[in-house]
JSON list of C-alpha atoms in Angstrom, two decimals:
[
{"chain": "C", "resi": 1, "resn": "MET", "atom": "CA", "xyz": [-0.77, -14.75, -17.59]},
{"chain": "C", "resi": 2, "resn": "SER", "atom": "CA", "xyz": [3.12, -14.27, -17.06]},
{"chain": "C", "resi": 3, "resn": "PRO", "atom": "CA", "xyz": [4.91, -13.50, -14.06]},
{"chain": "C", "resi": 4, "resn": "THR", "atom": "CA", "xyz": [5.91, -10.33, -14.93]},
{"chain": "C", "resi": 5, "resn": "ALA", "atom": "CA", "xyz": [2.32, -9.54, -16.13]},
{"chain": "C", "resi": 6, "resn": "ALA", "atom": "CA", "xyz": [1.27, -11.07, -12.85]},
{"chain": "C", "resi": 7, "resn": "LEU", "atom": "CA", "xyz": [3.25, -8.30, -10.71]},
{"chain": "C", "resi": 8, "resn": "LEU", "atom": "CA", "xyz": [2.29, -5.56, -12.69]},
{"chain": "C", "resi": 9, "resn": "PHE", "atom": "CA", "xyz": [-0.80, -6.00, -12.49]},
{"chain": "C", "resi": 10, "resn": "ALA", "atom": "CA", "xyz": [-0.71, -6.46, -8.15]},
{"chain": "C", "resi": 11, "resn": "ASP", "atom": "CA", "xyz": [1.10, -3.80, -8.31]},
{"chain": "C", "resi": 12, "resn": "LEU", "atom": "CA", "xyz": [-1.34, -1.76, -10.24]},
{"chain": "C", "resi": 13, "resn": "VAL", "atom": "CA", "xyz": [-3.95, -2.84, -8.26]},
{"chain": "C", "resi": 14, "resn": "GLY", "atom": "CA", "xyz": [-1.95, -2.07, -4.96]},
{"chain": "C", "resi": 15, "resn": "VAL", "atom": "CA", "xyz": [-1.46, 2.06, -6.70]},
{"chain": "C", "resi": 16, "resn": "ALA", "atom": "CA", "xyz": [-5.03, 2.28, -7.36]},
{"chain": "C", "resi": 17, "resn": "VAL", "atom": "CA", "xyz": [-5.87, 0.63, -3.81]},
{"chain": "C", "resi": 18, "resn": "PHE", "atom": "CA", "xyz": [-3.72, 3.04, -2.02]},
{"chain": "C", "resi": 19, "resn": "ALA", "atom": "CA", "xyz": [-4.34, 6.10, -3.88]},
{"chain": "C", "resi": 20, "resn": "ALA", "atom": "CA", "xyz": [-7.78, 5.70, -2.66]},
{"chain": "C", "resi": 21, "resn": "SER", "atom": "CA", "xyz": [-6.44, 5.39, 0.83]},
{"chain": "C", "resi": 22, "resn": "GLY", "atom": "CA", "xyz": [-4.66, 8.66, 0.39]},
{"chain": "C", "resi": 23, "resn": "ALA", "atom": "CA", "xyz": [-7.84, 10.12, -1.32]},
{"chain": "C", "resi": 24, "resn": "SER", "atom": "CA", "xyz": [-10.46, 9.23, 1.25]},
{"chain": "C", "resi": 25, "resn": "ALA", "atom": "CA", "xyz": [-7.79, 10.75, 3.99]},
{"chain": "C", "resi": 26, "resn": "ALA", "atom": "CA", "xyz": [-7.12, 13.61, 2.06]},
{"chain": "C", "resi": 27, "resn": "VAL", "atom": "CA", "xyz": [-11.19, 14.25, 1.29]},
{"chain": "C", "resi": 28, "resn": "VAL", "atom": "CA", "xyz": [-11.89, 14.08, 5.33]},
{"chain": "C", "resi": 29, "resn": "LYS", "atom": "CA", "xyz": [-9.47, 16.32, 6.06]},
{"chain": "C", "resi": 30, "resn": "ARG", "atom": "CA", "xyz": [-11.32, 18.78, 3.41]},
{"chain": "C", "resi": 31, "resn": "LEU", "atom": "CA", "xyz": [-8.49, 18.85, 0.79]},
{"chain": "C", "resi": 32, "resn": "ASP", "atom": "CA", "xyz": [-9.14, 20.49, -2.88]},
{"chain": "C", "resi": 33, "resn": "LEU", "atom": "CA", "xyz": [-9.16, 18.12, -6.21]},
{"chain": "C", "resi": 34, "resn": "PHE", "atom": "CA", "xyz": [-4.96, 19.10, -6.30]},
{"chain": "C", "resi": 35, "resn": "GLY", "atom": "CA", "xyz": [-4.14, 17.94, -2.87]},
{"chain": "C", "resi": 36, "resn": "VAL", "atom": "CA", "xyz": [-6.65, 15.14, -3.13]},
{"chain": "C", "resi": 37, "resn": "CYS", "atom": "CA", "xyz": [-4.66, 13.74, -5.80]},
{"chain": "C", "resi": 38, "resn": "PHE", "atom": "CA", "xyz": [-1.41, 14.90, -4.71]},
{"chain": "C", "resi": 39, "resn": "VAL", "atom": "CA", "xyz": [-2.09, 13.04, -1.60]},
{"chain": "C", "resi": 40, "resn": "GLY", "atom": "CA", "xyz": [-3.12, 10.02, -3.39]},
{"chain": "C", "resi": 41, "resn": "PHE", "atom": "CA", "xyz": [-0.34, 9.46, -5.75]},
{"chain": "C", "resi": 42, "resn": "VAL", "atom": "CA", "xyz": [2.03, 9.60, -3.04]},
{"chain": "C", "resi": 43, "resn": "ALA", "atom": "CA", "xyz": [0.52, 6.95, -0.87]},
{"chain": "C", "resi": 44, "resn": "ALA", "atom": "CA", "xyz": [0.60, 4.86, -4.17]},
{"chain": "C", "resi": 45, "resn": "LEU", "atom": "CA", "xyz": [3.73, 5.45, -4.97]},
{"chain": "C", "resi": 46, "resn": "GLY", "atom": "CA", "xyz": [6.17, 6.67, -2.50]},
{"chain": "C", "resi": 47, "resn": "GLY", "atom": "CA", "xyz": [6.56, 3.45, -1.55]},
{"chain": "C", "resi": 48, "resn": "GLY", "atom": "CA", "xyz": [7.20, 1.53, -5.06]},
{"chain": "C", "resi": 49, "resn": "ILE", "atom": "CA", "xyz": [9.40, 5.23, -5.62]},
{"chain": "C", "resi": 50, "resn": "ILE", "atom": "CA", "xyz": [11.48, 3.75, -2.39]},
{"chain": "C", "resi": 51, "resn": "ARG", "atom": "CA", "xyz": [12.33, -0.09, -3.57]},
{"chain": "C", "resi": 52, "resn": "ASP", "atom": "CA", "xyz": [12.77, 0.74, -6.91]},
{"chain": "C", "resi": 53, "resn": "LEU", "atom": "CA", "xyz": [15.73, 2.80, -6.24]},
{"chain": "C", "resi": 54, "resn": "VAL", "atom": "CA", "xyz": [16.83, 1.09, -3.35]},
{"chain": "C", "resi": 55, "resn": "VAL", "atom": "CA", "xyz": [16.99, -1.97, -6.24]},
{"chain": "C", "resi": 56, "resn": "ASN", "atom": "CA", "xyz": [18.78, -0.16, -9.07]},
{"chain": "C", "resi": 57, "resn": "GLN", "atom": "CA", "xyz": [15.80, 1.19, -11.19]},
{"chain": "C", "resi": 58, "resn": "ALA", "atom": "CA", "xyz": [16.21, 3.70, -12.48]},
{"chain": "C", "resi": 59, "resn": "PRO", "atom": "CA", "xyz": [14.42, 6.27, -12.92]},
{"chain": "C", "resi": 60, "resn": "PRO", "atom": "CA", "xyz": [11.34, 4.73, -10.53]},
{"chain": "C", "resi": 61, "resn": "LEU", "atom": "CA", "xyz": [8.88, 2.89, -12.62]},
{"chain": "C", "resi": 62, "resn": "ALA", "atom": "CA", "xyz": [5.89, 5.33, -10.96]},
{"chain": "C", "resi": 63, "resn": "PHE", "atom": "CA", "xyz": [7.70, 7.42, -13.38]},
{"chain": "C", "resi": 64, "resn": "ASP", "atom": "CA", "xyz": [9.11, 5.73, -16.26]},
{"chain": "C", "resi": 65, "resn": "ASP", "atom": "CA", "xyz": [5.88, 3.91, -16.90]},
{"chain": "C", "resi": 66, "resn": "TRP", "atom": "CA", "xyz": [2.86, 6.06, -17.19]},
{"chain": "C", "resi": 67, "resn": "ARG", "atom": "CA", "xyz": [-0.04, 4.05, -16.00]},
{"chain": "C", "resi": 68, "resn": "TYR", "atom": "CA", "xyz": [1.24, 4.08, -12.69]},
{"chain": "C", "resi": 69, "resn": "ALA", "atom": "CA", "xyz": [0.84, 7.61, -12.54]},
{"chain": "C", "resi": 70, "resn": "VAL", "atom": "CA", "xyz": [-2.54, 7.38, -14.40]},
{"chain": "C", "resi": 71, "resn": "VAL", "atom": "CA", "xyz": [-4.60, 5.41, -12.46]},
{"chain": "C", "resi": 72, "resn": "ALA", "atom": "CA", "xyz": [-3.08, 6.66, -9.32]},
{"chain": "C", "resi": 73, "resn": "ALA", "atom": "CA", "xyz": [-4.40, 9.76, -10.36]},
{"chain": "C", "resi": 74, "resn": "LEU", "atom": "CA", "xyz": [-7.53, 8.83, -11.39]},
{"chain": "C", "resi": 75, "resn": "THR", "atom": "CA", "xyz": [-8.39, 6.81, -8.66]},
{"chain": "C", "resi": 76, "resn": "ALA", "atom": "CA", "xyz": [-7.51, 9.94, -6.92]},
{"chain": "C", "resi": 77, "resn": "VAL", "atom": "CA", "xyz": [-9.90, 12.35, -8.60]},
{"chain": "C", "resi": 78, "resn": "ALA", "atom": "CA", "xyz": [-12.69, 9.58, -8.61]},
{"chain": "C", "resi": 79, "resn": "VAL", "atom": "CA", "xyz": [-12.72, 9.28, -4.86]},
{"chain": "C", "resi": 80, "resn": "PHE", "atom": "CA", "xyz": [-12.95, 13.23, -4.98]},
{"chain": "C", "resi": 81, "resn": "PHE", "atom": "CA", "xyz": [-16.01, 13.28, -6.72]},
{"chain": "C", "resi": 82, "resn": "PHE", "atom": "CA", "xyz": [-17.78, 10.71, -5.29]},
{"chain": "C", "resi": 83, "resn": "HIS", "atom": "CA", "xyz": [-17.04, 10.60, -2.22]},
{"chain": "C", "resi": 84, "resn": "PRO", "atom": "CA", "xyz": [-20.75, 11.06, -0.71]},
{"chain": "C", "resi": 85, "resn": "GLN", "atom": "CA", "xyz": [-21.34, 8.00, -1.76]},
{"chain": "C", "resi": 86, "resn": "LEU", "atom": "CA", "xyz": [-18.95, 5.99, 0.43]},
{"chain": "C", "resi": 87, "resn": "ALA", "atom": "CA", "xyz": [-20.54, 5.89, 3.47]},
{"chain": "C", "resi": 88, "resn": "ARG", "atom": "CA", "xyz": [-18.43, 6.32, 6.82]},
{"chain": "C", "resi": 89, "resn": "LEU", "atom": "CA", "xyz": [-14.76, 6.96, 5.13]},
{"chain": "C", "resi": 90, "resn": "ARG", "atom": "CA", "xyz": [-13.10, 6.01, 8.25]},
{"chain": "C", "resi": 91, "resn": "ARG", "atom": "CA", "xyz": [-13.64, 2.66, 7.40]},
{"chain": "C", "resi": 92, "resn": "VAL", "atom": "CA", "xyz": [-13.61, 2.70, 3.41]},
{"chain": "C", "resi": 93, "resn": "VAL", "atom": "CA", "xyz": [-9.27, 4.16, 5.00]},
{"chain": "C", "resi": 94, "resn": "LEU", "atom": "CA", "xyz": [-9.02, 1.27, 7.38]},
{"chain": "C", "resi": 95, "resn": "VAL", "atom": "CA", "xyz": [-9.78, -1.10, 5.11]},
{"chain": "C", "resi": 96, "resn": "LEU", "atom": "CA", "xyz": [-7.97, -0.16, 1.68]},
{"chain": "C", "resi": 97, "resn": "ASP", "atom": "CA", "xyz": [-4.82, 0.83, 3.50]},
{"chain": "C", "resi": 98, "resn": "ALA", "atom": "CA", "xyz": [-5.01, -2.79, 5.18]},
{"chain": "C", "resi": 99, "resn": "ALA", "atom": "CA", "xyz": [-5.59, -4.33, 0.66]},
{"chain": "C", "resi": 100, "resn": "GLY", "atom": "CA", "xyz": [-3.07, -1.43, 0.24]},
{"chain": "C", "resi": 101, "resn": "LEU", "atom": "CA", "xyz": [-0.24, -2.71, 3.00]},
{"chain": "C", "resi": 102, "resn": "ALA", "atom": "CA", "xyz": [-1.15, -6.44, 1.37]},
{"chain": "C", "resi": 103, "resn": "LEU", "atom": "CA", "xyz": [-0.19, -6.13, -1.94]},
{"chain": "C", "resi": 104, "resn": "PHE", "atom": "CA", "xyz": [2.80, -3.68, -1.67]},
{"chain": "C", "resi": 105, "resn": "THR", "atom": "CA", "xyz": [3.97, -6.42, 0.62]},
{"chain": "C", "resi": 106, "resn": "VAL", "atom": "CA", "xyz": [3.91, -8.80, -1.54]},
{"chain": "C", "resi": 107, "resn": "THR", "atom": "CA", "xyz": [4.98, -6.95, -4.64]},
{"chain": "C", "resi": 108, "resn": "GLY", "atom": "CA", "xyz": [8.06, -5.60, -2.73]},
{"chain": "C", "resi": 109, "resn": "THR", "atom": "CA", "xyz": [8.91, -8.33, -1.93]},
{"chain": "C", "resi": 110, "resn": "LEU", "atom": "CA", "xyz": [8.88, -10.33, -4.86]},
{"chain": "C", "resi": 111, "resn": "VAL", "atom": "CA", "xyz": [10.75, -7.48, -6.80]},
{"chain": "C", "resi": 112, "resn": "ALA", "atom": "CA", "xyz": [13.78, -7.19, -4.23]},
{"chain": "C", "resi": 113, "resn": "LEU", "atom": "CA", "xyz": [13.91, -10.82, -4.56]},
{"chain": "C", "resi": 114, "resn": "ARG", "atom": "CA", "xyz": [14.24, -11.01, -8.70]},
{"chain": "C", "resi": 115, "resn": "ALA", "atom": "CA", "xyz": [16.75, -7.82, -8.20]},
{"chain": "C", "resi": 116, "resn": "GLY", "atom": "CA", "xyz": [18.93, -10.21, -6.17]},
{"chain": "C", "resi": 117, "resn": "VAL", "atom": "CA", "xyz": [18.51, -8.54, -2.63]},
{"chain": "C", "resi": 118, "resn": "PRO", "atom": "CA", "xyz": [19.65, -10.78, 0.11]},
{"chain": "C", "resi": 119, "resn": "PRO", "atom": "CA", "xyz": [16.35, -12.59, 1.74]},
{"chain": "C", "resi": 120, "resn": "VAL", "atom": "CA", "xyz": [16.58, -10.91, 4.87]},
{"chain": "C", "resi": 121, "resn": "GLY", "atom": "CA", "xyz": [17.03, -7.11, 3.27]},
{"chain": "C", "resi": 122, "resn": "ALA", "atom": "CA", "xyz": [14.38, -8.44, 0.89]},
{"chain": "C", "resi": 123, "resn": "CYS", "atom": "CA", "xyz": [11.93, -8.55, 3.26]},
{"chain": "C", "resi": 124, "resn": "LEU", "atom": "CA", "xyz": [12.91, -5.25, 4.78]},
{"chain": "C", "resi": 125, "resn": "LEU", "atom": "CA", "xyz": [12.70, -3.82, 1.18]},
{"chain": "C", "resi": 126, "resn": "GLY", "atom": "CA", "xyz": [8.94, -5.22, 0.60]},
{"chain": "C", "resi": 127, "resn": "MET", "atom": "CA", "xyz": [7.60, -3.47, 4.42]},
{"chain": "C", "resi": 128, "resn": "ILE", "atom": "CA", "xyz": [9.43, -0.12, 3.82]},
{"chain": "C", "resi": 129, "resn": "ALA", "atom": "CA", "xyz": [7.78, -0.44, 0.12]},
{"chain": "C", "resi": 130, "resn": "ALA", "atom": "CA", "xyz": [4.47, -1.57, 1.56]},
{"chain": "C", "resi": 131, "resn": "ILE", "atom": "CA", "xyz": [4.16, 1.19, 4.29]},
{"chain": "C", "resi": 132, "resn": "GLY", "atom": "CA", "xyz": [6.56, 4.01, 2.83]},
{"chain": "C", "resi": 133, "resn": "GLY", "atom": "CA", "xyz": [3.41, 5.49, 1.18]},
{"chain": "C", "resi": 134, "resn": "GLY", "atom": "CA", "xyz": [1.29, 5.56, 4.01]},
{"chain": "C", "resi": 135, "resn": "VAL", "atom": "CA", "xyz": [3.83, 7.35, 5.56]},
{"chain": "C", "resi": 136, "resn": "GLY", "atom": "CA", "xyz": [3.86, 9.97, 3.06]},
{"chain": "C", "resi": 137, "resn": "ARG", "atom": "CA", "xyz": [0.58, 10.62, 3.47]},
{"chain": "C", "resi": 138, "resn": "ASP", "atom": "CA", "xyz": [0.51, 10.75, 7.22]},
{"chain": "C", "resi": 139, "resn": "LEU", "atom": "CA", "xyz": [2.83, 13.33, 6.84]},
{"chain": "C", "resi": 140, "resn": "LEU", "atom": "CA", "xyz": [1.40, 15.36, 4.14]},
{"chain": "C", "resi": 141, "resn": "LEU", "atom": "CA", "xyz": [-1.91, 15.09, 6.30]},
{"chain": "C", "resi": 142, "resn": "ARG", "atom": "CA", "xyz": [-0.07, 15.83, 9.76]},
{"chain": "C", "resi": 143, "resn": "GLU", "atom": "CA", "xyz": [-0.96, 13.09, 12.10]},
{"chain": "C", "resi": 144, "resn": "ILE", "atom": "CA", "xyz": [1.58, 10.66, 13.09]},
{"chain": "C", "resi": 145, "resn": "PRO", "atom": "CA", "xyz": [2.31, 8.59, 10.62]},
{"chain": "C", "resi": 146, "resn": "VAL", "atom": "CA", "xyz": [0.67, 5.36, 11.17]},
{"chain": "C", "resi": 147, "resn": "VAL", "atom": "CA", "xyz": [3.39, 3.03, 11.52]},
{"chain": "C", "resi": 148, "resn": "LEU", "atom": "CA", "xyz": [4.47, 4.62, 14.65]},
{"chain": "C", "resi": 149, "resn": "ARG", "atom": "CA", "xyz": [1.43, 4.34, 16.57]},
{"chain": "C", "resi": 150, "resn": "ARG", "atom": "CA", "xyz": [0.18, 1.09, 15.48]},
{"chain": "C", "resi": 151, "resn": "GLU", "atom": "CA", "xyz": [2.98, -1.43, 16.16]},
{"chain": "C", "resi": 152, "resn": "ILE", "atom": "CA", "xyz": [1.01, -4.34, 14.26]},
{"chain": "C", "resi": 153, "resn": "TYR", "atom": "CA", "xyz": [1.15, -2.35, 11.41]},
{"chain": "C", "resi": 154, "resn": "ALA", "atom": "CA", "xyz": [4.74, -3.08, 9.78]},
{"chain": "C", "resi": 155, "resn": "VAL", "atom": "CA", "xyz": [4.49, -6.04, 11.61]},
{"chain": "C", "resi": 156, "resn": "ALA", "atom": "CA", "xyz": [1.63, -7.65, 9.31]},
{"chain": "C", "resi": 157, "resn": "SER", "atom": "CA", "xyz": [3.42, -6.23, 6.53]},
{"chain": "C", "resi": 158, "resn": "LEU", "atom": "CA", "xyz": [6.75, -7.65, 7.83]},
{"chain": "C", "resi": 159, "resn": "ALA", "atom": "CA", "xyz": [5.16, -11.79, 8.60]},
{"chain": "C", "resi": 160, "resn": "GLY", "atom": "CA", "xyz": [4.22, -10.84, 4.25]},
{"chain": "C", "resi": 161, "resn": "ALA", "atom": "CA", "xyz": [7.45, -9.89, 3.28]},
{"chain": "C", "resi": 162, "resn": "VAL", "atom": "CA", "xyz": [9.18, -13.60, 5.32]},
{"chain": "C", "resi": 163, "resn": "VAL", "atom": "CA", "xyz": [6.03, -15.96, 4.05]},
{"chain": "C", "resi": 164, "resn": "VAL", "atom": "CA", "xyz": [7.04, -14.50, 0.19]},
{"chain": "C", "resi": 165, "resn": "MET", "atom": "CA", "xyz": [10.42, -14.96, 0.92]},
{"chain": "C", "resi": 166, "resn": "ALA", "atom": "CA", "xyz": [10.08, -18.87, 2.17]},
{"chain": "C", "resi": 167, "resn": "LEU", "atom": "CA", "xyz": [7.68, -19.38, -0.92]},
{"chain": "C", "resi": 168, "resn": "TYR", "atom": "CA", "xyz": [9.92, -17.94, -3.32]},
{"chain": "C", "resi": 169, "resn": "ARG", "atom": "CA", "xyz": [12.77, -19.87, -1.87]},
{"chain": "C", "resi": 170, "resn": "GLY", "atom": "CA", "xyz": [11.00, -23.02, -2.15]},
{"chain": "C", "resi": 171, "resn": "GLY", "atom": "CA", "xyz": [9.50, -22.67, -5.85]},
{"chain": "C", "resi": 172, "resn": "LEU", "atom": "CA", "xyz": [6.00, -21.91, -5.03]},
{"chain": "C", "resi": 173, "resn": "THR", "atom": "CA", "xyz": [5.03, -18.20, -6.91]},
{"chain": "C", "resi": 174, "resn": "GLY", "atom": "CA", "xyz": [2.11, -17.44, -8.59]},
{"chain": "C", "resi": 175, "resn": "TRP", "atom": "CA", "xyz": [-1.05, -18.35, -6.57]},
{"chain": "C", "resi": 176, "resn": "PRO", "atom": "CA", "xyz": [0.66, -19.81, -3.03]},
{"chain": "C", "resi": 177, "resn": "MET", "atom": "CA", "xyz": [1.57, -15.36, -3.43]},
{"chain": "C", "resi": 178, "resn": "VAL", "atom": "CA", "xyz": [-1.99, -14.68, -2.73]},
{"chain": "C", "resi": 179, "resn": "GLY", "atom": "CA", "xyz": [-2.09, -16.16, 0.45]},
{"chain": "C", "resi": 180, "resn": "ALA", "atom": "CA", "xyz": [1.01, -14.24, 2.17]},
{"chain": "C", "resi": 181, "resn": "GLY", "atom": "CA", "xyz": [-0.97, -11.20, 1.17]},
{"chain": "C", "resi": 182, "resn": "VAL", "atom": "CA", "xyz": [-4.11, -12.79, 2.58]},
{"chain": "C", "resi": 183, "resn": "LEU", "atom": "CA", "xyz": [-2.59, -13.15, 5.44]},
{"chain": "C", "resi": 184, "resn": "VAL", "atom": "CA", "xyz": [-1.59, -9.89, 6.17]},
{"chain": "C", "resi": 185, "resn": "PHE", "atom": "CA", "xyz": [-4.97, -8.26, 5.28]},
{"chain": "C", "resi": 186, "resn": "ALA", "atom": "CA", "xyz": [-6.47, -10.63, 7.65]},
{"chain": "C", "resi": 187, "resn": "ILE", "atom": "CA", "xyz": [-3.53, -9.83, 10.53]},
{"chain": "C", "resi": 188, "resn": "ARG", "atom": "CA", "xyz": [-4.59, -5.20, 9.87]},
{"chain": "C", "resi": 189, "resn": "ILE", "atom": "CA", "xyz": [-8.41, -6.39, 9.92]},
{"chain": "C", "resi": 190, "resn": "VAL", "atom": "CA", "xyz": [-8.22, -8.62, 12.82]},
{"chain": "C", "resi": 191, "resn": "ALA", "atom": "CA", "xyz": [-5.70, -5.81, 15.14]},
{"chain": "C", "resi": 192, "resn": "LEU", "atom": "CA", "xyz": [-8.38, -3.29, 14.14]},
{"chain": "C", "resi": 193, "resn": "ARG", "atom": "CA", "xyz": [-11.35, -5.00, 15.29]},
{"chain": "C", "resi": 194, "resn": "ARG", "atom": "CA", "xyz": [-9.60, -6.71, 18.46]},
{"chain": "C", "resi": 195, "resn": "ASN", "atom": "CA", "xyz": [-8.40, -3.06, 19.40]},
{"chain": "C", "resi": 196, "resn": "TRP", "atom": "CA", "xyz": [-4.89, -4.05, 19.50]},
{"chain": "C", "resi": 197, "resn": "ASN", "atom": "CA", "xyz": [-1.96, -1.61, 20.92]},
{"chain": "C", "resi": 198, "resn": "GLY", "atom": "CA", "xyz": [-5.35, 0.31, 21.76]},
{"chain": "C", "resi": 199, "resn": "GLU", "atom": "CA", "xyz": [-6.40, 0.98, 18.72]},
{"chain": "C", "resi": 200, "resn": "PRO", "atom": "CA", "xyz": [-9.71, 2.96, 18.04]},
{"chain": "C", "resi": 201, "resn": "ALA", "atom": "CA", "xyz": [-12.15, -0.14, 16.17]},
{"chain": "C", "resi": 202, "resn": "PRO", "atom": "CA", "xyz": [-13.05, 0.55, 13.02]}
]
């Protein structure tokens, strides 16, 4: 698989994961099908749209490539109809959100680096790409954005972005990038389970 195809695949997986996270949160709020799909779309693609606009990718991939919107919509619809089978939705939302944070941190930072954004800016953009959709989701659901309530959320993303940048500058692409994503996911899950920053355990 070429680097471009691998990045696209990781991006679409991130879209599906964040769409499921957003849709699950919307189901908890008892939104209708359109509401669940809309929140899932924003959660999945909001950060990527910000990323693409910053690196002058116009139109953003979310609008230019039909696969992004279709993956987000189908995932949200599936969550809406099959949510009775998802036990303990809060736990599901938290785990999916951590996975989405990891995937979008890696892809967002890589896109920025390949677009020529300097290292510090690329790390910040990777973090923004990862947390942007979640901020949009929380605002739509009338919640204080998780990034403002849980400091370790953004810190985990930024740490992963720094690792991605270091690997990229060292010429270590491909599988080593998976390790950066695992790092973000692990930090987030450990923070939840150990109740860092006074968060409720899942």
